[in-house]
Short mmCIF file of C-alpha atoms in Angstrom, two decimals:
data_model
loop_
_atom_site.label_atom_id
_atom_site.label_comp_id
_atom_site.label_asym_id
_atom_site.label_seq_id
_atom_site.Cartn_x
_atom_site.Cartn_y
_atom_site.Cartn_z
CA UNK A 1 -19.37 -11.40 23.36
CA UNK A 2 -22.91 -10.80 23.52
CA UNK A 3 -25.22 -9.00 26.43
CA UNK A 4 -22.58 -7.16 27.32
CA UNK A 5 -23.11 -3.87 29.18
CA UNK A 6 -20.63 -1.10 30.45
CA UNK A 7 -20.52 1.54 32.76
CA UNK A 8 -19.14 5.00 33.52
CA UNK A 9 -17.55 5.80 37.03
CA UNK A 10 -16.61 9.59 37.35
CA UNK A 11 -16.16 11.79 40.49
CA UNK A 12 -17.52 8.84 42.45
CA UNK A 13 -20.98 8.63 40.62
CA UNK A 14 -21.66 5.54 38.23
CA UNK A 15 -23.70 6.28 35.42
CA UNK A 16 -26.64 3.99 34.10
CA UNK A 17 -25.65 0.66 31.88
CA UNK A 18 -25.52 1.12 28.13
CA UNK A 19 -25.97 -2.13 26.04
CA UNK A 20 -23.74 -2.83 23.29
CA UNK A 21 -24.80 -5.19 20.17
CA UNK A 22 -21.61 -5.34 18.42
CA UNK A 23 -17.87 -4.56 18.62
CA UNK A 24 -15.23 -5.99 20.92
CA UNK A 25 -14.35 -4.85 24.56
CA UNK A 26 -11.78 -1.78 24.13
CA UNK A 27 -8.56 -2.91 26.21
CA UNK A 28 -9.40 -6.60 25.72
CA UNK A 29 -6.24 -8.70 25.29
CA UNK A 30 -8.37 -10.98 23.00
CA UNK A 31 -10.03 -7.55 21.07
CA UNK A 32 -6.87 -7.68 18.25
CA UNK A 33 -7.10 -11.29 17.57
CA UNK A 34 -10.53 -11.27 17.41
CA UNK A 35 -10.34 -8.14 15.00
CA UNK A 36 -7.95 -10.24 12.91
CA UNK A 37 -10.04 -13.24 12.37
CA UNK A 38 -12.62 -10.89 10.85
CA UNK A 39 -10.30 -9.06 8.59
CA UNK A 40 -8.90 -12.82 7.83
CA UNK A 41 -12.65 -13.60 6.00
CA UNK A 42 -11.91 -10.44 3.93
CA UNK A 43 -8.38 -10.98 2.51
CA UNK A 44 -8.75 -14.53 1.81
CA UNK A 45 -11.95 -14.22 -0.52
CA UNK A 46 -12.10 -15.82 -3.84
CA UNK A 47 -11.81 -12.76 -6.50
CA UNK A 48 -11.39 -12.34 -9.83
CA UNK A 49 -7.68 -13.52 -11.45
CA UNK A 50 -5.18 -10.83 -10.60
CA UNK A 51 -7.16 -9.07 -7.83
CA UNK A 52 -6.41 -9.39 -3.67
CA UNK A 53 -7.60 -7.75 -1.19
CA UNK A 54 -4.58 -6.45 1.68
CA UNK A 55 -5.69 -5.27 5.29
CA UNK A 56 -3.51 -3.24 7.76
CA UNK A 57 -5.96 -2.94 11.03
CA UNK A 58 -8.88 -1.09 9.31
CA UNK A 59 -7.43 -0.13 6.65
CA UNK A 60 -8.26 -2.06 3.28
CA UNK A 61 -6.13 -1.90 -0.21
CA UNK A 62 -7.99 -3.66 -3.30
CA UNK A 63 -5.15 -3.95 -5.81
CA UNK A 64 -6.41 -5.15 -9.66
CA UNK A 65 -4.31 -5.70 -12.81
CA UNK A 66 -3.95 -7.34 -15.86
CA UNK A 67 -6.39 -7.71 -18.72
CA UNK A 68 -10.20 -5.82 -18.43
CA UNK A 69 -9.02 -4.70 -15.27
CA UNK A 70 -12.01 -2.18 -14.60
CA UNK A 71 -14.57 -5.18 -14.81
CA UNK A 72 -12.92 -6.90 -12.15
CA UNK A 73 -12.37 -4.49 -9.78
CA UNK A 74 -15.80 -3.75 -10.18
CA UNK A 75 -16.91 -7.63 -9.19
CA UNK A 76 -14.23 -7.46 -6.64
CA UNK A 77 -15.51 -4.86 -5.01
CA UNK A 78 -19.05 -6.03 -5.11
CA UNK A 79 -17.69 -9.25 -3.49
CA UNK A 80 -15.92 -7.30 -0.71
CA UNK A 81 -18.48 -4.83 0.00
CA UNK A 82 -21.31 -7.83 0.39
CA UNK A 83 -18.94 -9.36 2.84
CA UNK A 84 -18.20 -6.53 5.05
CA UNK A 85 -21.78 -5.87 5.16
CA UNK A 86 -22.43 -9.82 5.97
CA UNK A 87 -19.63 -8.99 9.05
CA UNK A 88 -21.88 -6.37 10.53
CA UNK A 89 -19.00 -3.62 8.90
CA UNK A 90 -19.88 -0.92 6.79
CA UNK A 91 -17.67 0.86 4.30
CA UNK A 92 -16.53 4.66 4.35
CA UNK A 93 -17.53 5.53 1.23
CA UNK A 94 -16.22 9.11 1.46
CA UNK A 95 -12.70 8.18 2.31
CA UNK A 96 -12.61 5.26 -0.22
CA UNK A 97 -10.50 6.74 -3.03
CA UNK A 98 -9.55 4.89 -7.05
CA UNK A 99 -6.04 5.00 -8.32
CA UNK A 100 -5.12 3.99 -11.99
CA UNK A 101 -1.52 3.60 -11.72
CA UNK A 102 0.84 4.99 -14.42
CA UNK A 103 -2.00 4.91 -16.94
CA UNK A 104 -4.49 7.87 -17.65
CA UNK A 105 -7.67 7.76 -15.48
CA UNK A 106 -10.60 5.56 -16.89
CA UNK A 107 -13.66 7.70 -18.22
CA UNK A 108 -15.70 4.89 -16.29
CA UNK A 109 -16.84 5.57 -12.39
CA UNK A 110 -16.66 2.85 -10.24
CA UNK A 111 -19.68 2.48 -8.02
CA UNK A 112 -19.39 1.22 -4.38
CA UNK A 113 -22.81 0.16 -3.17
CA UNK A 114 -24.72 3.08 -5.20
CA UNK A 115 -21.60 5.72 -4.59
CA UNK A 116 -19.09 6.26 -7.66
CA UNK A 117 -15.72 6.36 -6.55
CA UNK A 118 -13.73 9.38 -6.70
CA UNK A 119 -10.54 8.78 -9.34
CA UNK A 120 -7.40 10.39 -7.50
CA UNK A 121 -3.89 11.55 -8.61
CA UNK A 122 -2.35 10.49 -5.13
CA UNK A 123 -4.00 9.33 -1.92
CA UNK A 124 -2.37 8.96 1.51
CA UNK A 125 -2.17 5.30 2.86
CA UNK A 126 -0.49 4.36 6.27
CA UNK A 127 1.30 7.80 6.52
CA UNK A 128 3.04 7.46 2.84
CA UNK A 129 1.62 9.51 0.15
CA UNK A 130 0.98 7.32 -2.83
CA UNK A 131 0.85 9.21 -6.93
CA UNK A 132 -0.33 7.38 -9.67
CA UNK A 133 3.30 7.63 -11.49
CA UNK A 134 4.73 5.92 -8.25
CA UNK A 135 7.62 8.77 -8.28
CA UNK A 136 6.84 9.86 -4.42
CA UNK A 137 7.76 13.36 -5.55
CA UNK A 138 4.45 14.53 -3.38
CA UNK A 139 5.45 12.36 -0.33
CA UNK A 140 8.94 13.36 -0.59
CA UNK A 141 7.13 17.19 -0.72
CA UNK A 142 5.48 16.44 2.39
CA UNK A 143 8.59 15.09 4.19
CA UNK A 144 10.45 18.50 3.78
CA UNK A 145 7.58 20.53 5.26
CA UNK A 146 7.14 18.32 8.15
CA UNK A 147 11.56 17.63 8.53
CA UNK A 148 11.32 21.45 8.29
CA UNK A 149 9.53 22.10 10.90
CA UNK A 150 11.53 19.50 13.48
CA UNK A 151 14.83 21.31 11.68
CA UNK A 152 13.70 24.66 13.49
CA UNK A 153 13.44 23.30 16.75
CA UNK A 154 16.71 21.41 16.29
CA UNK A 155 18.12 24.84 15.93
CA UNK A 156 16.83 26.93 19.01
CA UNK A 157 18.52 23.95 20.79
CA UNK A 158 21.70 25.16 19.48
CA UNK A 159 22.37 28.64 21.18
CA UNK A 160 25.43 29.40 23.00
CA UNK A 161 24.28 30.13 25.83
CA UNK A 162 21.91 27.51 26.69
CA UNK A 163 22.33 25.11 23.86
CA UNK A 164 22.69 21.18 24.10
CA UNK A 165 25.85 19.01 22.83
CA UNK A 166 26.74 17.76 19.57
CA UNK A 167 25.54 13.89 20.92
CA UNK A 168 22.33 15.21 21.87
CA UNK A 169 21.73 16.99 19.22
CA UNK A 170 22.24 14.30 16.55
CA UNK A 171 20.16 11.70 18.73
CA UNK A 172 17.73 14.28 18.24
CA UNK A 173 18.45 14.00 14.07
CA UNK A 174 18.38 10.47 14.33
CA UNK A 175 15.29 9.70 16.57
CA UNK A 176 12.59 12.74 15.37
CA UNK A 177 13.86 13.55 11.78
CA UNK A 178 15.60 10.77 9.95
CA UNK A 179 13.03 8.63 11.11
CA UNK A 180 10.60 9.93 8.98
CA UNK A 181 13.08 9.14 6.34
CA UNK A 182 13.80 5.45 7.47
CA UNK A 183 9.99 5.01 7.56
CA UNK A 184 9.23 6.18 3.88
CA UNK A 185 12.26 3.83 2.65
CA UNK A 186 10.75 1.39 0.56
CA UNK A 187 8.67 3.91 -1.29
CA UNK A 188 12.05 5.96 -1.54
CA UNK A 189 13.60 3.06 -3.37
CA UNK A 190 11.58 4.31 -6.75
CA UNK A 191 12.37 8.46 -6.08
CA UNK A 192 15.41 9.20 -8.09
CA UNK A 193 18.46 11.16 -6.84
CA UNK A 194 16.87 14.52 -7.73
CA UNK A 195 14.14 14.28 -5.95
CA UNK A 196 16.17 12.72 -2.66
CA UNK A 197 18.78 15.60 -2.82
CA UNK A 198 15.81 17.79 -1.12
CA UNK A 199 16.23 16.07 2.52
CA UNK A 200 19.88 15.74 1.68
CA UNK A 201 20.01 19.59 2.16
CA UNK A 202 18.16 19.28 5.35
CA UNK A 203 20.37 16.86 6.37
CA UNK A 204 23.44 18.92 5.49
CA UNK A 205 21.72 21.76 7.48
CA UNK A 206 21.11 19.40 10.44
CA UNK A 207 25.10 18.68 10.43
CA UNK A 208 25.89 21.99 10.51
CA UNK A 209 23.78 22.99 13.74
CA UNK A 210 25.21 19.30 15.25
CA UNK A 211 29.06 20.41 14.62
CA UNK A 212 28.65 23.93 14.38
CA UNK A 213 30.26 24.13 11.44
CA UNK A 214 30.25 27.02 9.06
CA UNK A 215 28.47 27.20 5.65
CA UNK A 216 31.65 26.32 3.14
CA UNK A 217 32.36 22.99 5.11
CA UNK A 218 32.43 20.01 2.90
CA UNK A 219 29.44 17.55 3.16
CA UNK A 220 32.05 14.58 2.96
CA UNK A 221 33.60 16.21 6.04
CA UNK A 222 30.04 16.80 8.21
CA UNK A 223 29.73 12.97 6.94
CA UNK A 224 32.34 11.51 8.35
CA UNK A 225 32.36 13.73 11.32
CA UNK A 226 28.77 12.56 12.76
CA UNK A 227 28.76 9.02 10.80
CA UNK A 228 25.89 9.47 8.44
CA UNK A 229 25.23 7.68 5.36
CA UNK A 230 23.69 10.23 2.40
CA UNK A 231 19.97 9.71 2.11
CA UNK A 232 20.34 8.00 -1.19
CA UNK A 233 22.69 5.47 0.40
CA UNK A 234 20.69 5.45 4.03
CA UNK A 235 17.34 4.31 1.81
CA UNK A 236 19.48 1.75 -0.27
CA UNK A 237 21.04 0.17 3.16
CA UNK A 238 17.65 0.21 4.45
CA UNK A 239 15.84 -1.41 1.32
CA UNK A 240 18.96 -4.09 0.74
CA UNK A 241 18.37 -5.57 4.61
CA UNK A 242 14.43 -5.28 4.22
CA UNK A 243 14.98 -7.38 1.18
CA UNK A 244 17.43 -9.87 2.42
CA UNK A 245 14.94 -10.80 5.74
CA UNK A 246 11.89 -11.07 2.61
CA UNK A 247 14.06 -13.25 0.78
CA UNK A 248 15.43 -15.41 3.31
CA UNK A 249 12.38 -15.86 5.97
CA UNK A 250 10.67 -18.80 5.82
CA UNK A 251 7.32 -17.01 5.66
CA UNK A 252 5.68 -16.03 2.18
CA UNK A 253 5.42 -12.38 1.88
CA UNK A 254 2.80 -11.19 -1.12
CA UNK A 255 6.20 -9.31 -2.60
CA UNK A 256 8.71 -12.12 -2.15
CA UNK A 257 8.53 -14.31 -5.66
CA UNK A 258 8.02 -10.94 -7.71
CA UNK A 259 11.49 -9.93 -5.78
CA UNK A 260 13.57 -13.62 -6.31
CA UNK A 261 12.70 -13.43 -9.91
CA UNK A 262 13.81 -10.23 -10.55
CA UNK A 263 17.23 -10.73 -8.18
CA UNK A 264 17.69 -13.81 -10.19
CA UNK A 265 16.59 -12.27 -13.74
CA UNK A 266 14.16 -14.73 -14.74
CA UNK A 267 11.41 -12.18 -15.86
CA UNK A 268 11.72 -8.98 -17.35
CA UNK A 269 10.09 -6.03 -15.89
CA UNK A 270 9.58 -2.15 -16.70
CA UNK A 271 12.37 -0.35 -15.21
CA UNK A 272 10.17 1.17 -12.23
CA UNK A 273 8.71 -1.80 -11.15
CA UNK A 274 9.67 -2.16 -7.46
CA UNK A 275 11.49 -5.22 -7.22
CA UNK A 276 13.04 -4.38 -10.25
CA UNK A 277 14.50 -1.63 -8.18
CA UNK A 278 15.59 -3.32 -5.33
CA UNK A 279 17.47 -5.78 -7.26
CA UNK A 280 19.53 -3.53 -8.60
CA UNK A 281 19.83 -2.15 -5.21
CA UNK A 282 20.93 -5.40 -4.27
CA UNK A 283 23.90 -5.66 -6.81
CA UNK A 284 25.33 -2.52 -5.99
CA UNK A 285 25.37 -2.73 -2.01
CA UNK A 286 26.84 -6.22 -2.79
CA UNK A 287 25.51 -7.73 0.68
CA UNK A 288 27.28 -10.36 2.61
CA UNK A 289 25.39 -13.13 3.93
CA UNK A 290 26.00 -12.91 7.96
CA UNK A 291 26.28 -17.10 8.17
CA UNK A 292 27.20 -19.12 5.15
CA UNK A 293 23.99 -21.27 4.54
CA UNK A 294 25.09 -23.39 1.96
CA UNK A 295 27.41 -25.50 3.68
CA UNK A 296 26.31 -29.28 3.92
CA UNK A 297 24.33 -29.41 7.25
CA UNK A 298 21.56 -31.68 8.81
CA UNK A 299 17.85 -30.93 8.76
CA UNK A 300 16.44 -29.61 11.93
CA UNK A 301 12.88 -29.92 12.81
CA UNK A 302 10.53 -29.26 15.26
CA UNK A 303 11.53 -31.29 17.53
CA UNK A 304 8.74 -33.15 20.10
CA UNK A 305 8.45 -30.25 23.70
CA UNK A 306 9.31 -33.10 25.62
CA UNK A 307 12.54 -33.51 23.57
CA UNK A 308 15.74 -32.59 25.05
CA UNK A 309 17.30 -29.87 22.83
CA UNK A 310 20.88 -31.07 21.28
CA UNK A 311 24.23 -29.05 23.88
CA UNK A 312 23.90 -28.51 27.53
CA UNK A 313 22.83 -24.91 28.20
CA UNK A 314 23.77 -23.59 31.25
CA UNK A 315 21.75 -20.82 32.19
CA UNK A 316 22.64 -19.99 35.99
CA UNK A 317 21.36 -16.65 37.32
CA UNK A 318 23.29 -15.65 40.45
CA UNK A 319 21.08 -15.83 43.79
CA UNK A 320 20.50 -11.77 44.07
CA UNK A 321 19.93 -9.65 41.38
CA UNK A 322 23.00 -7.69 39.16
CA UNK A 323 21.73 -4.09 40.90
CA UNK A 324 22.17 -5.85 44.10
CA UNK A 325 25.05 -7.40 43.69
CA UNK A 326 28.55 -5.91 43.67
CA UNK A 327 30.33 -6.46 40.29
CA UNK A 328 33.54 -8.20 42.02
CA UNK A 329 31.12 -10.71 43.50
CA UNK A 330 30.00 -11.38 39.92
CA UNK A 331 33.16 -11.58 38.33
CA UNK A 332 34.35 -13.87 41.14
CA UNK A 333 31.18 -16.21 41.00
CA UNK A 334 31.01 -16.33 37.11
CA UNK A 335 35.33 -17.20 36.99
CA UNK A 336 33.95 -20.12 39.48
CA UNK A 337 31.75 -21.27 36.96
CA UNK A 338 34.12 -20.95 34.17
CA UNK A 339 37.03 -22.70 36.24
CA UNK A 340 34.77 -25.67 36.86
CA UNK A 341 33.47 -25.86 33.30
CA UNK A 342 37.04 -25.65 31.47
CA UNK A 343 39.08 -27.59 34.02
CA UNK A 344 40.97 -30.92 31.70
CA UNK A 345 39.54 -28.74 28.38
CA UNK A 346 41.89 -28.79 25.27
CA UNK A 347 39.31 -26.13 23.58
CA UNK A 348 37.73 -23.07 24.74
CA UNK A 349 35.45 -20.65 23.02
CA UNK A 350 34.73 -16.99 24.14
CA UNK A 351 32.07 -15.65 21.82
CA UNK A 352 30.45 -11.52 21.62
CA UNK A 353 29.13 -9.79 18.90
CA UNK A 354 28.86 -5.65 18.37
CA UNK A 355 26.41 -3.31 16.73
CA UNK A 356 27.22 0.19 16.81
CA UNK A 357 24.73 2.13 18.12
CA UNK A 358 25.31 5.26 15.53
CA UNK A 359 26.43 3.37 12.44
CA UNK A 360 24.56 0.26 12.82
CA UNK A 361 27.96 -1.78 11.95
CA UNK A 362 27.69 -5.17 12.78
CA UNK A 363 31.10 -7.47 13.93
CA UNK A 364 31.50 -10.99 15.72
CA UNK A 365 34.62 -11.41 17.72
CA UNK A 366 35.91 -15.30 18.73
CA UNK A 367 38.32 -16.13 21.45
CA UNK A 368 40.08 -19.76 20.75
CA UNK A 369 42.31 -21.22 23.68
CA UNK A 370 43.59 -24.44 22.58
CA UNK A 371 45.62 -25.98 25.67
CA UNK A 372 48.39 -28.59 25.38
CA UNK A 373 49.54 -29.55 28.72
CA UNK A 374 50.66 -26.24 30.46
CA UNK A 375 50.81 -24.48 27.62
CA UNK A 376 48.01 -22.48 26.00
CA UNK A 377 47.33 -20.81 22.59
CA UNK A 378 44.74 -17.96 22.43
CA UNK A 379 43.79 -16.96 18.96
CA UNK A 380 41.65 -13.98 17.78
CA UNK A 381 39.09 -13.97 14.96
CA UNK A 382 36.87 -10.54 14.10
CA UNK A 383 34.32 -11.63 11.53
CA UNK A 384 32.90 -8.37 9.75
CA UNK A 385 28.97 -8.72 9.33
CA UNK A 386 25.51 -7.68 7.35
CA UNK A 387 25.12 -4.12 9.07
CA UNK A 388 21.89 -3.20 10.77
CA UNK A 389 21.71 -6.86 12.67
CA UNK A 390 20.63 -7.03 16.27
CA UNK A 391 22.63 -8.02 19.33
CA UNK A 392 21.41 -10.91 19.67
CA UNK A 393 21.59 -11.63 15.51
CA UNK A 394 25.27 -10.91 16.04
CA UNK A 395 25.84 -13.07 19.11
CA UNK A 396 24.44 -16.08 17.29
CA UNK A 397 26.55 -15.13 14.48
CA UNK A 398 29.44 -15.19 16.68
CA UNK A 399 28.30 -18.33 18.70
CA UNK A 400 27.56 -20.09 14.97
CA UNK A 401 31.25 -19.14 13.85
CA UNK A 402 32.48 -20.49 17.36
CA UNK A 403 30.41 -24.00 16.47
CA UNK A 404 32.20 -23.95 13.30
CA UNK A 405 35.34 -23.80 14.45
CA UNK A 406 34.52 -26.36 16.75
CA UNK A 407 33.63 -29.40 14.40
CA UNK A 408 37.23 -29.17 13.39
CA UNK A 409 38.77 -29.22 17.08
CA UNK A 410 38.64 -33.24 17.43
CA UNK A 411 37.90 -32.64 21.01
CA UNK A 412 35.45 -34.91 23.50
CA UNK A 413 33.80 -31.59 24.87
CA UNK A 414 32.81 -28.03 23.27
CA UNK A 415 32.37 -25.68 25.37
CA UNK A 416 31.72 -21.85 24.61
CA UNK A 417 31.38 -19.18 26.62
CA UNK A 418 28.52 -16.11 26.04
CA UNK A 419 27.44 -13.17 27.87
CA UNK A 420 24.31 -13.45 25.77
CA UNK A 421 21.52 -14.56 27.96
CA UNK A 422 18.63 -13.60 24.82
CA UNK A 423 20.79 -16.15 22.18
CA UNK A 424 21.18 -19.22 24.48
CA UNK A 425 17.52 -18.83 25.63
CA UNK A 426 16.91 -18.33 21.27
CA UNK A 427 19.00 -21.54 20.58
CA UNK A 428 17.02 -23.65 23.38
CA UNK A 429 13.73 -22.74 21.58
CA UNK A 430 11.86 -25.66 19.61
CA UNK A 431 10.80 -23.66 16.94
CA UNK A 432 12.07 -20.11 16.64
CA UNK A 433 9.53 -17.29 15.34
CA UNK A 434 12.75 -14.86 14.61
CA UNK A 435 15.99 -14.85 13.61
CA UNK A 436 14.60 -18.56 12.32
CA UNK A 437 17.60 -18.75 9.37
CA UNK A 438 20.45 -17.56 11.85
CA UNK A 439 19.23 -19.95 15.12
CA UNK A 440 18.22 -22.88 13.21
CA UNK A 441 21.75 -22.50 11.21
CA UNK A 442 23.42 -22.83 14.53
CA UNK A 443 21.24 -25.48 16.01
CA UNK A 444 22.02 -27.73 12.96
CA UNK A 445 26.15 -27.10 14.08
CA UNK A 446 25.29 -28.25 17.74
CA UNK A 447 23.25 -31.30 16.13
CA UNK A 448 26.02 -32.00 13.77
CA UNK A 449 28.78 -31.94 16.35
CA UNK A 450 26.75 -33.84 18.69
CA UNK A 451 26.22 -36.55 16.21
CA UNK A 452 29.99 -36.94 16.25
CA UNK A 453 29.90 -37.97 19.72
CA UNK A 454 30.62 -34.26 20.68
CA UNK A 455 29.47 -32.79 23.79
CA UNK A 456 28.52 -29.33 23.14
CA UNK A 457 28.09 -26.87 26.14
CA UNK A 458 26.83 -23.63 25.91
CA UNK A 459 27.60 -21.41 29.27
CA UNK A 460 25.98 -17.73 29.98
CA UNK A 461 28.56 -16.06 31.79
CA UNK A 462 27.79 -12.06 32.79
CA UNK A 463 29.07 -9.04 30.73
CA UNK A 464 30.91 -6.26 31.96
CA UNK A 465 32.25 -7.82 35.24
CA UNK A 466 36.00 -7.74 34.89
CA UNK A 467 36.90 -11.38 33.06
CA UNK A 468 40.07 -10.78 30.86
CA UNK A 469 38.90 -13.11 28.11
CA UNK A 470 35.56 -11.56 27.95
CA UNK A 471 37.55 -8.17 27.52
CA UNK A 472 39.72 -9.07 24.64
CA UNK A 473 36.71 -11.25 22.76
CA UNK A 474 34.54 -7.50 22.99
CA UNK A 475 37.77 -5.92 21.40
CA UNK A 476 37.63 -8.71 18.70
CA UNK A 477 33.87 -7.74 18.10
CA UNK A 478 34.55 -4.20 17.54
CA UNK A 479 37.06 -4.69 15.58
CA UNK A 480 34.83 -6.68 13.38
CA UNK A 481 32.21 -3.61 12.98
#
């Protein structure tokens, strides 16, 4: 990174090299890593009890509490400020901003090398605006004006004569106004119901240019008739599945054993403290675990790369591409494959899984052929699931439930059938960086069957190409959402 010069070409004419002494090539694929080891030094310094130090890109948060708070921020700042400067960085004073929340502000200034720091009432930090009483009645403020402004657009595209359709026009909602909505959500969770009922009447005007529907329509009626959830209730779903990923990833987050004590109601906490909220969040949208995780199943590792992974995966692409390939050909070549896999099969699995688009409802379907002799026996199973899941979350769900069914079939061979290409290739992996809970869940089922002598075989078959069991196993996954 050092004696490294740079150019301008423009027109055809190169200017003269400029030498730069610090900084990291703009463009550079290594640029944000390297930028992240530096901002690793700053939040992992050793500071005063109860202080840290939290970096998004540039932008730095120094939280402080408990006792003689105001002398440790103080040291804690000193600390980070002779750091940064150590890094070659230097502090913007004149955007760095104090906070005392839900307390009075302190008579004493805090001083940032020789600059006293400017106490605030609210600050803006990563597009949320932040009070002191941690109410969001200012942010909340600010979302009208700027859901306002989208709202009159949304409404010169509703003229008669050359206005858009009701689908367009609540894509529109969706994508460029309750957006700004779904991004605010976890600050939401501590507004109260007066202050949310503001965007609920900008929703409610939204509806009306999206149906067309007159002023003394019902809001339960607009509701239903463009599948929207009530902000109150969009923010809670939002803040429930946020807080079921925190709670059940493997990674610490700074928030996560503040949040599993109050869920569990070992501590007591002021009623506005955030995970205080979301608890009770939790209780009332009384979510439903997608996979059942505390059923008696082996431990998976990381397993060695030259380790064979436990199934057979069978992962055949077709020789030409789908867009060059007509769709009978694909039906006929992928029946071929499923013909050859399920000849002298007793049990057959069929797995999909559904997320609405609109609603973000989330179902599993299961086909089960169980053959005895000539004879076969198909049975359905729709498994409702945790809204706002991926596909491919609610493909392995499906493919998990299919694995489940299967340690009970007392068959030599498994095999099941997906048009999932993203959860078999998920399910191969050694160590999964998503979805780690839901793919490691159904690994342990493929160990666990094959350490009953169990041949498990997973088979990617295409979607949408005309197979009649692929048909009625997408029915049995909408009918689960």
């Amino acid at each position: 990174m050092s004696d490294r010069v740079a150019t301008v070409k423009f027109q055809g004419e190169r200017s003269d090299q400029k030498r730069f002494d610090n900084g990291t090539p703009q463009g550079s694929v290594l640029s944000p890593r390297l930028f992240n080891l530096l901002m690793e030094v700053l939040v992992t310094l050793d500071l005063p009890e109860g202080a840290a130090v939290y970096s998004y890109a540039d932008d730095l948060v120094l939280t402080v509490s408990g006792e003689d708070a105001l002398n440790k921020i103080q040291r804690a700042i000193a600390i980070v400020n002779t750091e940064i400067a150590t890094l070659g960085l230097k502090v913007s004073s004149e955007k760095t901003k104090a906070m005392a929340f839900t307390t009075p502000d302190p008579s004493t200034r805090i001083a940032l090398g020789g600059t006293h720091i400017e106490w605030t009432k609210k600050n803006k930090y990563l597009g949320i605006i932040i009070d002191k009483m941690l109410n969001f009645k200012d942010h909340v403020t600010y979302m009208v004006g700027r859901m306002g402004k989208l709202l009159n657009l949304m409404r010169a595209m509703t003229s008669y004569d050359a206005g858009t359709t009701a689908e367009v026009l609540r894509r529109y909602y969706v994508a460029c106004i309750r957006s700004i909505v779904d991004y605010a959500a976890p600050a939401l969770a501590l507004a109260d119901a007066k202050t949310l009922s503001s965007l609920d009447k900008l929703q409610n005007a939204a509806m009306r240019y999206i149906l067309g529907a007159p002023n003394w329509t019902k809001v339960v009626t607009m509701l239903e008739e463009t599948e929207l959830l009530p902000i109150e209730h969009r923010v809670q779903q939002l803040v429930s599945s946020f807080a079921i990923k925190v709670l059940t990833s493997l990674d610490e987050a700074p928030v996560k054993p503040d949040l599993k004590a109050s869920v569990s109601e070992q501590r007591l906490y002021p009623a506005n403290f955030w995970p205080n909220k979301v608890a009770a969040i939790l209780k009332l949208c009384e979510p439903h675990q997608a996979v059942d995780f505390q059923e008696d199943l082996p431990t998976i590792s990381a397993r060695p790369p030259w380790e064979e992974p436990p199934g057979v995966f069978i992962l055949e692409r077709p020789d030409r591409g789908k867009k060059h390939t007509a769709s009978e050909q694909l039906a006929q070549d992928a029946m071929y494959r499923i013909k050859m896999l399920d000849v002298g099969k007793e049990v057959v699995y069929y797995t999909d899984g559904s997320v609405s688009p609109t609603t973000r409802k989330a179902g599993a379907g299961i086909i089960e052929i169980r053959r005895q002799g000539r004879a076969a026996a198909v049975m359905e199973t729709a498994i409702r699931i945790t809204d706002g899941l991926s596909s491919m979350q609610a493909e392995l769900v499906a493919s998990a439930g299919a694995l489940t069914m299967a340690a009970l079939s007392q068959t030599k061979q498994v095999i099941i059938h997906t048009d999932s290409l993203s959860a078999l290739q998920a399910l191969e992996q050694h160590w999964p960086a998503d979805s780690r809970d839901l793919i490691t869940t159904a690994q342990c089922k493929i160990k666990r069957i094959d350490d009953m002598g169990v041949k498990v075989i997973l088979n990617w078959i295409h979607r949408h190409v005309g197979i009649h069991m692929k048909q009625r196993e997408d029915t049995a996954a909408l009918a689960g959402s």
